[in-house]
């Protein structure tokens, strides 16, 4: 499997099908335990906590990889997530970029940057225009 | 100039050197006005307002490229933005991923995914652990 194929499979199994058992299938736990992951990279525990927490808030998650590149053991993708707010079934759209390093068809490093701020605005947990509010000196609590 | 060189040069000139007039040098406004990329013109206008707003909170900003890739007219970078918080000169770091498409050495599309929540936490505009708070159902205002 190429890195982008692994990413595609990861999104389908873990995020679209909510198969949390698959988290460990796609990550090389030994590589993580051996400290190959930097502080910046996501950790397995992060996914095992975050995935179910996010999936409680949304329904019918669909993830499209709109652009991707590969270079050796590295794969990068720009992704777009479409879902529905679990409270009122309103459309929710979120985008992000992810880079993974793979070895023997497993992810050994993952760097995720998703628009969590926009996601929480759409779900009503952050006010509209949070960026503008924060940049103008507002403190949210 | 390759796409990756354009991206590196843009990060240095606009963000590190705070050369705001360079925004118009790096972005192809003609593509924007002819509608090659949707919302691109608005994005450029936003940049003129957003860049100084972000720089207002930071001093001694340096952008470190941790990983990068390019393919054809597309370049991507995983970056760590290291700076000092303007209020007390405490060092802060914000990470993100940036993808650009170029044409004739100019940027015709840009996708920024920066850890905005992490940045706003560091300048005390958002409380610590905002992601965890929002995922647990807290509404910030």
Coordinates of C-alpha atoms in Angstrom, one line a residue, chain B residues 10-130:
Chain B
X10 CA 7.1 33.9 1.3
X11 CA 7.5 32.7 4.9
X12 CA 10.7 34.6 5.3
X13 CA 9.6 37.8 3.7
X14 CA 6.1 38.2 4.9
X15 CA 6.2 36.5 8.3
X16 CA 9.8 36.7 9.5
X17 CA 10.7 40.1 8.0
X18 CA 7.2 41.4 8.3
X19 CA 7.3 42.8 4.9
X20 CA 3.6 43.3 4.3
X21 CA 4.0 44.8 0.8
X22 CA 5.5 41.5 -0.2
X23 CA 2.1 39.8 0.1
X24 CA 1.2 41.3 -3.3
X25 CA 4.5 40.2 -4.7
X26 CA 4.0 36.6 -3.9
X27 CA 0.3 36.3 -4.7
X28 CA -1.0 36.4 -8.3
X29 CA -3.8 38.9 -8.0
X30 CA -4.7 38.5 -11.6
X31 CA -5.6 34.8 -11.0
X32 CA -7.7 36.0 -8.2
X33 CA -9.6 38.6 -10.2
X34 CA -10.1 36.2 -13.1
X35 CA -11.6 33.7 -10.7
X36 CA -9.1 30.9 -11.2
X37 CA -9.4 30.1 -7.5
X38 CA -12.6 30.9 -5.6
X39 CA -12.3 33.3 -2.7
X40 CA -8.7 33.9 -3.5
X41 CA -9.0 37.7 -3.8
X42 CA -10.8 37.8 -0.4
X43 CA -8.0 35.6 1.0
X44 CA -5.4 38.1 -0.1
X45 CA -7.3 41.0 1.4
X46 CA -7.7 38.9 4.6
X47 CA -3.9 38.5 4.6
X48 CA -3.3 42.2 4.6
X49 CA -5.4 42.4 7.8
X50 CA -4.5 39.1 9.4
X51 CA -0.7 39.2 9.2
X52 CA -0.2 42.4 11.2
X53 CA -2.9 41.3 13.7
X54 CA -0.9 38.1 14.3
X55 CA 2.4 39.9 14.4
X56 CA 1.0 42.3 17.0
X57 CA 1.0 39.5 19.6
X58 CA 4.5 38.2 18.8
X59 CA 8.2 39.3 18.6
X60 CA 11.3 37.8 17.0
X61 CA 9.3 35.4 14.8
X62 CA 11.1 32.6 13.1
X63 CA 9.6 30.0 10.8
X64 CA 11.3 26.6 10.8
X65 CA 10.4 24.2 8.1
X66 CA 10.3 20.7 9.6
X67 CA 9.3 18.7 6.6
X68 CA 8.6 19.8 3.0
X69 CA 7.5 18.2 -0.3
X70 CA 6.9 19.5 -3.8
X71 CA 5.4 18.0 -6.9
X72 CA 4.9 20.0 -10.1
X73 CA 3.4 23.4 -9.2
X74 CA 2.4 22.3 -5.7
X75 CA 4.5 22.6 -2.6
X76 CA 3.8 21.7 1.0
X77 CA 5.5 22.4 4.3
X78 CA 5.1 21.4 8.0
X79 CA 6.3 24.4 9.9
X80 CA 7.0 25.5 13.5
X81 CA 6.6 29.2 14.1
X82 CA 8.8 30.2 17.0
X83 CA 8.4 33.6 18.6
X84 CA 8.2 35.5 21.8
X85 CA 4.9 36.5 23.3
X86 CA 4.7 40.3 23.0
X87 CA 3.2 40.8 26.5
X88 CA 6.1 39.2 28.4
X89 CA 8.6 37.9 25.8
X90 CA 7.9 34.3 26.9
X91 CA 8.9 31.9 24.0
X92 CA 6.0 30.3 22.2
X93 CA 5.7 27.9 19.3
X94 CA 2.9 27.3 16.9
X95 CA 2.8 24.6 14.3
X96 CA 1.0 24.3 11.0
X97 CA 0.9 22.9 7.5
X98 CA 0.8 25.1 4.4
X99 CA 0.1 24.0 0.8
X100 CA 0.5 26.3 -2.2
X101 CA 0.0 26.1 -5.9
X102 CA 2.1 28.4 -8.1
X103 CA 2.0 29.7 -11.6
X104 CA 4.9 31.7 -13.1
X105 CA 6.5 31.9 -9.7
X106 CA 3.4 33.4 -8.0
X107 CA 1.0 31.8 -5.5
X108 CA -2.4 31.1 -7.1
X109 CA -3.8 29.0 -4.2
X110 CA -2.9 28.6 -0.6
X111 CA -4.3 26.3 2.1
X112 CA -3.2 27.1 5.6
X113 CA -3.9 24.8 8.6
X114 CA -2.3 26.3 11.6
X115 CA -2.9 25.3 15.2
X116 CA -4.9 28.5 15.9
X117 CA -6.4 27.1 19.1
X118 CA -2.9 26.3 20.4
X119 CA -1.8 29.8 19.5
X120 CA -4.7 31.5 21.2
X121 CA -4.2 29.4 24.3
X122 CA -0.6 30.6 24.4
X123 CA -1.6 34.3 24.2
X124 CA -4.4 33.7 26.8
X125 CA -7.2 34.5 24.4
X126 CA -8.5 30.9 24.9
X127 CA -8.3 28.8 28.1
X128 CA -5.9 25.9 28.4
X129 CA -7.2 22.6 26.9
X130 CA -9.8 24.3 24.7

